[in-house]
Short mmCIF file of C-alpha atoms and ligand atoms in Angstrom, two decimals:
data_model
loop_
_atom_site.label_atom_id
_atom_site.label_comp_id
_atom_site.label_asym_id
_atom_site.label_seq_id
_atom_site.Cartn_x
_atom_site.Cartn_y
_atom_site.Cartn_z
CA MET R 36 26.14 5.72 2.16
CA GLN R 37 24.95 2.72 4.18
CA ILE R 38 21.31 1.69 4.06
CA GLN R 39 19.70 0.49 7.28
CA LEU R 40 16.41 -1.37 7.19
CA TYR R 41 14.31 -2.70 10.03
CA ASN R 42 14.04 -6.43 9.47
CA THR R 43 11.02 -8.13 11.06
CA LEU R 44 12.93 -11.43 10.92
CA THR R 45 15.80 -10.22 13.13
CA ARG R 46 13.80 -7.56 14.98
CA ALA R 47 16.61 -5.07 14.39
CA LYS R 48 17.73 -2.40 12.00
CA ASP R 49 20.23 -4.28 9.85
CA THR R 50 22.68 -2.90 7.33
CA PHE R 51 21.37 -3.66 3.89
CA GLU R 52 23.78 -5.10 1.32
CA PRO R 53 22.27 -6.69 -1.77
CA LEU R 54 23.15 -10.33 -2.43
CA GLN R 55 24.47 -9.35 -5.85
CA PRO R 56 26.36 -6.07 -5.97
CA GLY R 57 24.30 -3.29 -7.52
CA GLN R 58 21.10 -5.34 -7.85
CA VAL R 59 18.11 -5.89 -5.61
CA GLY R 60 15.45 -8.58 -5.86
CA MET R 61 12.28 -7.48 -4.10
CA TYR R 62 8.90 -9.15 -3.72
CA THR R 63 5.77 -7.30 -2.67
CA CYS R 64 2.57 -9.08 -1.74
CA GLY R 65 0.01 -7.67 -4.13
CA PRO R 66 -3.72 -7.16 -3.88
CA THR R 67 -6.50 -9.71 -3.84
CA VAL R 68 -8.51 -8.36 -6.75
CA TYR R 69 -12.04 -9.03 -5.54
CA GLY R 70 -12.93 -5.40 -4.82
CA TYR R 71 -11.62 -1.85 -4.89
CA ALA R 72 -8.36 -1.33 -3.02
CA SER R 73 -8.85 0.86 0.04
CA ILE R 74 -6.59 3.76 0.94
CA GLY R 75 -5.26 1.39 3.65
CA ASN R 76 -4.16 -1.09 0.96
CA MET R 77 -2.66 1.78 -1.00
CA ARG R 78 -0.56 2.73 2.02
CA ALA R 79 1.15 -0.65 1.65
CA TYR R 80 1.92 0.02 -2.02
CA ILE R 81 3.04 3.61 -1.48
CA PHE R 82 5.45 2.20 1.11
CA ALA R 83 6.79 -0.52 -1.21
CA ASP R 84 7.13 1.96 -4.09
CA THR R 85 8.97 4.49 -1.94
CA LEU R 86 11.29 1.75 -0.71
CA ARG R 87 12.01 0.77 -4.29
CA ARG R 88 12.62 4.41 -5.25
CA MET R 89 14.99 4.85 -2.29
CA LEU R 90 17.02 1.82 -3.41
CA GLU R 91 17.13 3.15 -6.97
CA PHE R 92 18.15 6.57 -5.67
CA ASN R 93 21.13 4.80 -4.12
CA GLY R 94 22.12 3.58 -7.56
CA LEU R 95 20.78 0.04 -7.18
CA LYS R 96 18.92 -1.73 -9.95
CA VAL R 97 15.70 -3.10 -8.50
CA LYS R 98 13.76 -6.05 -9.86
CA MET R 99 10.40 -5.73 -8.18
CA VAL R 100 7.93 -8.57 -8.38
CA MET R 101 4.33 -8.23 -7.29
CA ASN R 102 1.66 -10.89 -7.33
CA ILE R 103 -2.00 -10.44 -8.14
CA THR R 104 -4.10 -12.80 -6.07
CA ASP R 105 -6.94 -13.89 -8.31
CA VAL R 106 -7.56 -17.27 -6.74
CA GLY R 107 -7.24 -19.06 -3.42
CA HIS R 108 -7.60 -16.23 -0.87
CA LEU R 109 -10.46 -17.47 1.25
CA VAL R 110 -12.76 -15.26 3.26
CA SER R 111 -10.82 -16.23 6.37
CA ASP R 112 -7.04 -16.36 6.20
CA GLU R 113 -7.26 -19.69 8.05
CA ASP R 114 -8.50 -21.68 5.07
CA GLU R 115 -12.14 -21.25 5.89
CA GLY R 116 -15.04 -19.96 3.89
CA GLU R 117 -15.31 -19.37 0.20
CA ASP R 118 -12.79 -17.90 -2.18
CA LYS R 119 -13.14 -14.09 -2.04
CA MET R 120 -13.14 -13.96 -5.85
CA LEU R 121 -16.19 -16.23 -6.06
CA VAL R 122 -18.17 -14.23 -3.52
CA THR R 123 -17.77 -11.07 -5.61
CA ALA R 124 -18.35 -12.94 -8.87
CA ARG R 125 -21.69 -14.17 -7.61
CA ARG R 126 -22.71 -10.78 -6.25
CA GLU R 127 -21.82 -8.97 -9.47
CA GLN R 128 -22.99 -11.83 -11.72
CA LYS R 129 -19.70 -11.97 -13.60
CA SER R 130 -17.00 -14.58 -13.97
CA PRO R 131 -14.12 -14.51 -11.46
CA TRP R 132 -11.82 -13.69 -14.40
CA GLU R 133 -13.87 -10.63 -15.32
CA ILE R 134 -13.87 -9.56 -11.69
CA ALA R 135 -10.09 -9.96 -11.44
CA ALA R 136 -9.42 -8.07 -14.69
CA TYR R 137 -11.70 -5.20 -13.69
CA TYR R 138 -10.41 -4.65 -10.15
CA ALA R 139 -6.77 -5.15 -11.11
CA ASP R 140 -7.20 -2.48 -13.78
CA VAL R 141 -8.64 -0.02 -11.24
CA PHE R 142 -5.80 -0.93 -8.84
CA PHE R 143 -3.13 -0.03 -11.40
CA LYS R 144 -4.96 3.16 -12.38
CA ASP R 145 -5.08 4.20 -8.72
CA GLY R 146 -1.38 3.35 -8.54
CA GLU R 147 -0.64 5.68 -11.46
CA LYS R 148 -2.54 8.49 -9.78
CA LEU R 149 -0.33 7.95 -6.73
CA CYS R 150 2.85 7.91 -8.87
CA ILE R 151 3.44 4.28 -7.93
CA LYS R 152 5.79 2.79 -10.50
CA ARG R 153 4.70 -0.37 -12.19
CA PRO R 154 6.51 -3.42 -10.72
CA THR R 155 9.11 -5.01 -13.00
CA VAL R 156 7.09 -8.22 -12.99
CA VAL R 157 3.36 -8.51 -12.27
CA ALA R 158 2.59 -12.16 -11.57
CA TRP R 159 -1.00 -13.42 -11.65
CA ALA R 160 -1.69 -16.42 -9.44
CA THR R 161 -3.94 -18.13 -12.00
CA LYS R 162 -1.11 -18.02 -14.56
CA HIS R 163 1.24 -19.94 -12.25
CA ILE R 164 -0.80 -22.97 -11.29
CA ALA R 165 1.85 -25.35 -12.73
CA GLU R 166 4.62 -23.78 -10.59
CA MET R 167 2.41 -24.05 -7.50
CA ILE R 168 1.55 -27.70 -8.16
CA ALA R 169 5.26 -28.47 -8.64
CA MET R 170 6.07 -26.90 -5.29
CA VAL R 171 3.28 -28.78 -3.50
CA GLU R 172 4.64 -32.01 -5.02
CA GLU R 173 8.10 -31.11 -3.75
CA LEU R 174 6.72 -30.50 -0.26
CA LEU R 175 4.97 -33.87 -0.30
CA GLU R 176 8.14 -35.63 -1.47
CA ARG R 177 10.16 -33.99 1.26
CA GLY R 178 7.62 -35.05 3.88
CA TYR R 179 6.42 -31.56 4.81
CA ALA R 180 2.87 -32.03 3.57
CA TYR R 181 0.05 -34.53 3.86
CA GLU R 182 -3.17 -35.26 2.04
CA THR R 183 -6.66 -35.16 3.55
CA SER R 184 -10.04 -35.72 1.99
CA ASP R 185 -10.30 -32.03 1.05
CA GLY R 186 -6.75 -31.07 0.14
CA ILE R 187 -3.03 -31.04 0.77
CA TYR R 188 -1.83 -29.40 3.97
CA PHE R 189 1.52 -28.16 5.21
CA ASP R 190 2.59 -29.94 8.39
CA ILE R 191 4.01 -27.18 10.56
CA SER R 192 5.31 -29.64 13.15
CA LYS R 193 7.97 -30.61 10.54
CA TYR R 194 9.30 -27.08 10.48
CA PRO R 195 10.57 -26.25 13.99
CA GLU R 196 11.27 -22.63 13.09
CA TYR R 197 7.59 -21.98 12.41
CA GLY R 198 6.69 -18.78 14.26
CA ARG R 199 10.10 -17.16 13.98
CA LEU R 200 8.83 -14.13 12.07
CA SER R 201 5.92 -13.33 14.34
CA GLY R 202 7.64 -14.49 17.53
CA LEU R 203 4.60 -16.61 18.32
CA LYS R 204 5.18 -20.09 19.72
CA LEU R 205 3.39 -23.02 18.18
CA GLU R 206 1.59 -23.70 21.42
CA GLU R 207 0.37 -20.10 21.64
CA GLN R 208 -0.94 -20.39 18.13
CA LYS R 209 -2.72 -23.59 19.00
CA ALA R 210 -4.31 -21.96 22.02
CA GLY R 211 -5.21 -18.87 20.00
CA ALA R 212 -6.66 -20.72 17.04
CA ARG R 213 -10.38 -20.58 16.56
CA VAL R 214 -12.63 -23.58 17.03
CA GLU R 215 -11.22 -26.20 14.73
CA VAL R 216 -13.51 -27.18 11.90
CA ASN R 217 -11.22 -29.44 9.95
CA VAL R 218 -10.67 -32.52 12.09
CA GLU R 219 -8.33 -34.08 9.55
CA LYS R 220 -5.68 -31.42 10.09
CA ARG R 221 -2.87 -32.56 12.35
CA HIS R 222 -2.39 -29.13 13.90
CA PRO R 223 -4.84 -26.21 13.88
CA ALA R 224 -2.19 -23.98 12.26
CA ASP R 225 -1.48 -26.43 9.41
CA PHE R 226 -2.54 -24.63 6.27
CA ALA R 227 -3.83 -25.58 2.85
CA LEU R 228 -1.39 -25.84 -0.04
CA TRP R 229 -4.01 -27.21 -2.38
CA LYS R 230 -7.77 -27.58 -2.06
CA LYS R 231 -9.79 -30.25 -3.80
CA ALA R 232 -12.68 -28.61 -5.58
CA PRO R 233 -16.30 -29.69 -5.50
CA LYS R 234 -17.79 -30.01 -9.00
CA GLU R 235 -19.64 -26.69 -8.85
CA HIS R 236 -16.51 -24.71 -7.93
CA ILE R 237 -15.90 -22.29 -10.80
CA MET R 238 -12.10 -21.99 -10.62
CA GLN R 239 -10.39 -25.38 -10.74
CA TRP R 240 -7.44 -27.02 -12.41
CA PRO R 241 -6.27 -30.62 -12.87
CA SER R 242 -3.60 -31.76 -10.43
CA PRO R 243 -2.11 -35.07 -9.20
CA TRP R 244 -4.82 -34.89 -6.48
CA GLY R 245 -7.74 -34.37 -8.82
CA MET R 246 -9.42 -31.11 -9.78
CA GLY R 247 -8.73 -28.28 -7.37
CA TYR R 248 -7.24 -24.87 -6.71
CA PRO R 249 -4.21 -23.57 -4.80
CA GLY R 250 -4.12 -22.28 -1.26
CA TRP R 251 -3.37 -18.57 -0.89
CA HIS R 252 0.18 -18.72 0.50
CA ILE R 253 1.75 -21.08 -2.03
CA GLU R 254 1.44 -18.51 -4.83
CA CYS R 255 3.93 -16.14 -3.22
CA SER R 256 6.45 -18.92 -2.52
CA ALA R 257 6.16 -20.31 -6.05
CA MET R 258 6.19 -17.00 -7.92
CA GLY R 259 8.89 -15.39 -5.76
CA ARG R 260 11.10 -18.40 -6.45
CA LYS R 261 10.34 -18.39 -10.16
CA TYR R 262 11.20 -14.73 -10.73
CA LEU R 263 13.75 -14.01 -8.01
CA GLY R 264 15.34 -17.36 -7.24
CA ASP R 265 15.62 -19.41 -4.04
CA LEU R 266 16.93 -16.45 -2.05
CA PHE R 267 16.33 -12.79 -2.74
CA ASP R 268 16.88 -9.52 -0.91
CA ILE R 269 13.64 -7.99 0.31
CA HIS R 270 10.06 -9.06 0.93
CA THR R 271 7.37 -6.53 1.81
CA GLY R 272 3.75 -6.60 2.94
CA GLY R 273 1.38 -5.16 5.51
CA ALA R 274 1.81 -5.99 9.20
CA ASP R 275 -1.23 -8.28 9.09
CA HIS R 276 0.80 -10.63 6.90
CA ILE R 277 3.38 -11.34 9.59
CA PRO R 278 1.62 -14.04 11.67
CA VAL R 279 -0.07 -16.06 8.93
CA HIS R 280 0.71 -15.32 5.30
CA HIS R 281 4.43 -14.64 5.63
CA GLU R 282 5.00 -17.21 8.32
CA ASN R 283 3.48 -19.76 5.95
CA GLU R 284 5.42 -18.51 2.96
CA ILE R 285 8.68 -18.82 4.88
CA ALA R 286 7.79 -22.36 6.01
CA GLN R 287 6.92 -23.50 2.47
CA THR R 288 10.03 -22.09 0.84
CA ALA R 289 12.41 -23.08 3.64
CA ALA R 290 11.06 -26.64 3.48
CA CYS R 291 12.19 -26.75 -0.16
CA THR R 292 15.37 -24.68 -0.13
CA GLY R 293 16.56 -24.79 3.48
CA GLU R 294 16.07 -21.09 4.20
CA PRO R 295 13.43 -18.32 4.12
CA PRO R 296 13.02 -16.86 0.63
CA ALA R 297 14.16 -13.35 1.53
CA ARG R 298 16.80 -11.92 3.84
CA PHE R 299 14.92 -8.74 4.73
CA TRP R 300 11.24 -8.73 5.68
CA LEU R 301 9.70 -5.28 5.82
CA HIS R 302 6.16 -4.57 6.99
CA ASN R 303 4.12 -1.41 6.94
CA GLU R 304 1.80 -0.66 9.83
CA PHE R 305 -1.87 -0.11 9.31
CA LEU R 306 -3.81 2.94 8.30
CA LEU R 307 -6.66 3.69 10.68
CA VAL R 308 -9.66 5.85 9.88
CA ASP R 309 -10.98 8.19 12.57
CA GLY R 310 -8.88 6.31 15.09
CA GLY R 311 -10.31 2.86 14.33
CA LYS R 312 -10.23 0.02 11.85
CA MET R 313 -11.77 0.66 8.46
CA SER R 314 -14.94 -1.34 8.10
CA LYS R 315 -17.75 -1.70 5.61
CA SER R 316 -20.33 -1.34 8.40
CA LEU R 317 -18.92 2.07 9.34
CA GLY R 318 -18.86 3.10 5.69
CA ASN R 319 -15.28 4.31 5.99
CA VAL R 320 -13.44 1.97 3.66
CA TYR R 321 -12.37 4.86 1.43
CA THR R 322 -10.83 4.49 -1.99
CA ILE R 323 -8.72 6.83 -4.10
CA SER R 324 -11.88 7.66 -6.09
CA ASP R 325 -13.60 8.72 -2.88
CA LEU R 326 -10.77 11.18 -2.26
CA GLU R 327 -11.07 12.51 -5.80
CA GLU R 328 -14.82 12.87 -5.50
CA ARG R 329 -14.24 15.12 -2.56
CA GLY R 330 -11.89 17.21 -4.68
CA PHE R 331 -8.58 15.92 -3.36
CA GLU R 332 -5.63 15.24 -5.58
CA PRO R 333 -4.51 11.62 -5.00
CA LEU R 334 -0.92 12.74 -4.43
CA SER R 335 -2.10 14.60 -1.32
CA TYR R 336 -2.66 11.13 0.10
CA ARG R 337 0.86 10.05 -0.85
CA TYR R 338 2.19 13.18 0.86
CA PHE R 339 -0.01 12.42 3.88
CA CYS R 340 1.56 8.92 4.10
CA HIS R 341 5.09 10.35 3.87
CA ASN R 342 4.47 12.33 7.02
CA ALA R 343 4.36 9.20 9.18
CA HIS R 344 7.01 6.52 9.44
CA TYR R 345 5.88 3.34 7.69
CA ARG R 346 6.28 1.31 10.90
CA ARG R 347 3.81 3.52 12.79
CA GLN R 348 0.07 3.37 12.58
CA LEU R 349 -1.34 6.36 10.76
CA ASN R 350 -4.74 7.86 11.42
CA PHE R 351 -6.69 9.14 8.45
CA THR R 352 -9.23 11.93 8.87
CA TRP R 353 -10.59 14.27 6.21
CA SER R 354 -9.19 17.28 8.01
CA ALA R 355 -5.72 15.67 8.16
CA LEU R 356 -5.92 15.05 4.42
CA GLU R 357 -6.97 18.65 3.89
CA ALA R 358 -3.93 19.80 5.84
CA ALA R 359 -1.74 17.45 3.78
CA GLN R 360 -3.13 18.85 0.52
CA LYS R 361 -2.44 22.40 1.70
CA GLY R 362 1.09 21.37 2.68
CA LEU R 363 1.78 19.70 -0.65
CA LEU R 364 0.48 22.62 -2.71
CA SER R 365 2.45 25.10 -0.71
CA LEU R 366 5.62 23.02 -1.05
CA ARG R 367 5.12 22.80 -4.80
CA ARG R 368 4.58 26.55 -4.99
CA SER R 369 7.84 27.17 -3.27
CA VAL R 370 9.64 24.65 -5.51
CA GLN R 371 8.19 26.11 -8.70
CA GLN R 372 8.89 29.71 -7.67
CA SER R 373 12.49 28.84 -6.92
CA ALA R 374 13.02 27.75 -10.54
CA LYS R 375 13.05 31.37 -11.65
CA GLN R 376 15.38 32.62 -8.94
CA SER R 377 19.11 32.94 -9.15
CA ALA R 378 21.22 31.14 -6.60
CA PRO R 379 23.25 33.11 -4.05
CA ALA R 380 26.97 32.32 -3.79
CA ALA R 381 26.61 30.16 -0.67
CA ALA R 382 23.76 28.10 -2.10
CA ALA R 383 25.80 25.28 -3.64
CA ALA R 384 27.59 24.46 -0.40
CA LYS R 385 24.34 24.54 1.56
CA ALA R 386 22.61 22.37 -1.04
CA ALA R 387 25.34 19.77 -0.62
CA GLU R 388 24.58 19.62 3.09
CA TYR R 389 20.85 19.25 2.51
CA ARG R 390 21.54 16.57 -0.07
CA GLN R 391 23.55 14.65 2.47
CA ALA R 392 20.91 15.04 5.19
CA PHE R 393 18.10 13.88 2.89
CA LEU R 394 20.03 10.78 1.86
CA ALA R 395 20.84 10.00 5.50
CA ALA R 396 17.14 10.25 6.36
CA ILE R 397 15.83 7.97 3.62
CA ASN R 398 18.66 5.48 4.15
CA ASP R 399 17.80 5.29 7.83
CA ASP R 400 14.99 2.76 7.50
CA LEU R 401 13.12 5.01 5.08
CA ASN R 402 12.60 7.88 7.48
CA LEU R 403 10.28 9.89 5.26
CA PRO R 404 8.98 12.23 7.97
CA ARG R 405 12.57 13.39 8.54
CA ALA R 406 13.19 13.63 4.79
CA ILE R 407 10.06 15.78 4.35
CA ALA R 408 11.19 18.04 7.22
CA ILE R 409 14.51 18.51 5.42
CA VAL R 410 12.73 19.44 2.20
CA TRP R 411 10.77 22.09 4.08
CA GLU R 412 13.88 23.39 5.79
CA ALA R 413 15.60 23.73 2.42
CA SER R 414 12.54 25.50 1.00
CA ARG R 415 12.86 28.19 3.68
CA ASP R 416 16.58 28.65 3.19
CA GLU R 417 18.03 30.99 0.59
CA LEU R 418 19.01 28.55 -2.09
CA GLY R 419 17.48 30.17 -5.18
CA ASN R 420 17.21 27.73 -8.08
CA GLU R 421 19.50 25.30 -6.27
CA PHE R 422 16.37 24.38 -4.35
CA PHE R 423 14.57 23.62 -7.60
CA ALA R 424 17.37 21.24 -8.57
CA LEU R 425 17.29 19.58 -5.15
CA ALA R 426 13.52 19.16 -5.20
CA GLN R 427 13.64 17.55 -8.64
CA GLU R 428 16.26 15.12 -7.40
CA TRP R 429 14.35 14.30 -4.22
CA ASP R 430 11.12 13.84 -6.08
CA GLN R 431 12.63 10.69 -7.59
CA VAL R 432 12.08 9.23 -4.12
CA LEU R 433 9.04 11.22 -2.98
CA GLY R 434 6.94 10.88 -6.15
CA LEU R 435 4.96 14.07 -5.50
CA ASN R 436 5.27 15.94 -8.84
CA LEU R 437 6.94 18.79 -7.01
CA ALA R 438 8.29 20.53 -10.10
CA SER R 439 5.24 20.31 -12.32
CA GLY R 440 2.18 19.45 -10.21
CA ALA R 441 -0.75 21.76 -9.51
CA ILE R 442 -0.16 24.56 -7.02
CA GLU R 443 -3.73 25.70 -6.49
CA GLU R 444 -6.61 23.86 -5.00
CA ASP R 445 -9.24 24.06 -7.65
CA ARG R 446 -12.49 22.81 -6.36
CA SER R 447 -15.72 24.08 -5.00
CA LEU R 448 -16.22 23.09 -1.40
CA THR R 449 -19.31 21.14 -0.50
CA GLU R 450 -21.66 22.28 2.26
CA GLU R 451 -20.44 19.45 4.49
CA GLU R 452 -16.90 20.69 4.21
CA LEU R 453 -17.70 24.21 5.37
CA PRO R 454 -17.42 25.05 9.05
CA ASP R 455 -20.84 25.83 10.54
CA GLU R 456 -20.22 29.57 10.89
CA VAL R 457 -19.06 29.78 7.26
CA LEU R 458 -22.06 27.85 6.00
CA ALA R 459 -24.37 30.14 8.00
CA LEU R 460 -22.83 33.19 6.30
CA VAL R 461 -23.09 31.57 2.86
CA LYS R 462 -26.79 30.92 3.45
CA LYS R 463 -27.33 34.43 4.77
CA ARG R 464 -25.66 35.80 1.64
CA ALA R 465 -27.86 33.64 -0.60
CA ALA R 466 -30.92 35.04 1.18
CA ALA R 467 -29.63 38.61 0.76
CA ARG R 468 -29.10 38.01 -2.97
CA ALA R 469 -32.56 36.53 -3.30
CA ALA R 470 -33.92 39.70 -1.68
CA LYS R 471 -31.73 41.77 -4.05
CA ASN R 472 -29.99 43.26 -1.06
CA TRP R 473 -26.68 43.75 -2.88
CA ALA R 474 -25.02 45.81 -0.17
CA GLU R 475 -25.49 43.09 2.42
CA SER R 476 -24.51 40.40 -0.06
CA ASP R 477 -21.26 42.24 -0.86
CA ALA R 478 -20.50 42.80 2.82
CA LEU R 479 -20.99 39.09 3.49
CA ARG R 480 -18.75 38.19 0.56
CA GLN R 481 -16.08 40.44 2.05
CA GLN R 482 -16.52 38.85 5.48
CA LEU R 483 -16.14 35.36 3.97
CA GLN R 484 -13.06 36.49 2.05
CA GLU R 485 -11.48 37.60 5.32
CA MET R 486 -12.25 34.18 6.80
CA GLY R 487 -10.40 32.54 3.90
CA TYR R 488 -13.28 31.66 1.55
CA MET R 489 -13.77 33.03 -1.93
CA VAL R 490 -17.34 33.19 -3.20
CA GLN R 491 -18.09 33.28 -6.93
CA ASP R 492 -21.55 33.41 -8.47
CA THR R 493 -21.56 31.36 -11.65
CA ALA R 494 -24.24 30.19 -14.06
CA GLN R 495 -24.13 26.82 -12.27
CA GLY R 496 -24.64 28.40 -8.88
CA THR R 497 -22.41 29.68 -6.14
CA VAL R 498 -18.90 28.29 -5.99
CA ILE R 499 -16.92 28.50 -2.78
CA LYS R 500 -13.18 27.97 -2.80
CA ARG R 501 -10.48 28.38 -0.26
CA VAL R 502 -8.40 31.49 -0.75
P1 AMP F 124 -5.19 -7.65 0.43
O1 AMP F 124 -5.69 -7.15 -0.89
O2 AMP F 124 -6.23 -7.83 1.45
O3 AMP F 124 -4.33 -8.89 0.27
O4 AMP F 124 -4.23 -6.51 1.00
C1 AMP F 124 -3.30 -5.84 0.23
C2 AMP F 124 -2.23 -5.19 1.09
O5 AMP F 124 -2.76 -4.14 1.89
C3 AMP F 124 -1.57 -6.14 2.06
O6 AMP F 124 -0.16 -5.88 2.06
C4 AMP F 124 -2.16 -5.76 3.40
O7 AMP F 124 -1.29 -6.06 4.44
C5 AMP F 124 -2.32 -4.27 3.23
N1 AMP F 124 -3.33 -3.64 4.09
C6 AMP F 124 -4.61 -4.05 4.29
N2 AMP F 124 -5.27 -3.17 5.09
C7 AMP F 124 -4.39 -2.19 5.40
C8 AMP F 124 -4.46 -1.00 6.20
N3 AMP F 124 -5.57 -0.63 6.82
N4 AMP F 124 -3.34 -0.23 6.29
C9 AMP F 124 -2.21 -0.58 5.66
N5 AMP F 124 -2.07 -1.68 4.90
C10 AMP F 124 -3.15 -2.49 4.76
ZN1 ZN F 125 2.00 -12.82 -0.49
#
């Protein structure tokens, strides 16, 4: 069956055919490992992983490359400010290498909890300095770059197609650029390929231009080319990468090879929290650990993401996650119950139709909301253990542990999670118990039970769970 993917480069859903039959080369922009990845970041990796799984489900062999940015990503994407790694290193009084190793480790552990498969190649920026220097030299030789007192810059005026991905014209970018601080740059949107390092800069390497460190964008051009060749099939990243990071990556690679590095550019939209941007000042930059601390299974978040198309913004709230967790557990229950059932005569034919519909949904630009709706529809049909077989198959794409994952929520709710009227009853019951008024305490327990809350008195105190 054909695969259609929305390509940011052509602004259309294009039919996807791999360059080499049966094989896909895919590059995913990885994390900057200077802090914990937020659930917003993890949306980007759930998307890339699900895309990879969909391609594999179609029988394609996927070589997935992901970079780890451990140098060069400055506080502002426009080559200003300090390296993000150094800011954290100073705050935590560790070396940038320790910082990178620690946060990358947490990133991959979070990935495992979300059933994100490990990329085929994980490429660390600091281990590819030689490849980056070689590419900067090539850009200089070809006349696409120039040297200033503080580094080597890409000259975007030499690449007339600059702006093709974002649809922004050079002039608009010039007008939109912030107050220029670097007077040596020929154009405000020219970007650093290499930065010359002051003596005290911790991360620096020898280069033909003295000691220094790479710009952020060159790593993806150099490492994509090294592992996937001059032209590969798919490049992914978050929508924020379109106007700067990916535009720059395309310019760098095309200046060397004559064309953008990938044929398909796929971008996930952002995750919002409570309708707005996540921000440290609002205290809502949640991580997978935050979800776990509140008693959520990480895969509830993966399920939550599947319920929105990747090209739509998605709004995270705790109550939406709660609903997602309920949905996932109930789906698993129905899958696991179906394992023991026998299949009616008509089940095989119906299963074939569902199979077809599911494949059509995921192959239509990864329409996961439609795929999930089909799974639910099949769960309500009379398929017996045919449904179990289908769910196991589909889980290769969904990654939700449908056949073996937990089916009960097993956590005590916190006071903050209880609706006011429930909390009031819980407190009233505690007072009744303290007064040894067992009849009232039992009546209140019964009332709470009817409202959907189970109350247990344990040695550690009262535990309240959802029924
Ligand atoms: P960074 O570590 O900042 O380079 O970001 C890692 C990935 O997360 C990139 O692909 C970003 O585009 C993506 N990203 C950052 N914030 C969000 C968000 N709120 N929602 C979805 N993706 C995001
Ligand atoms: Zn990148």
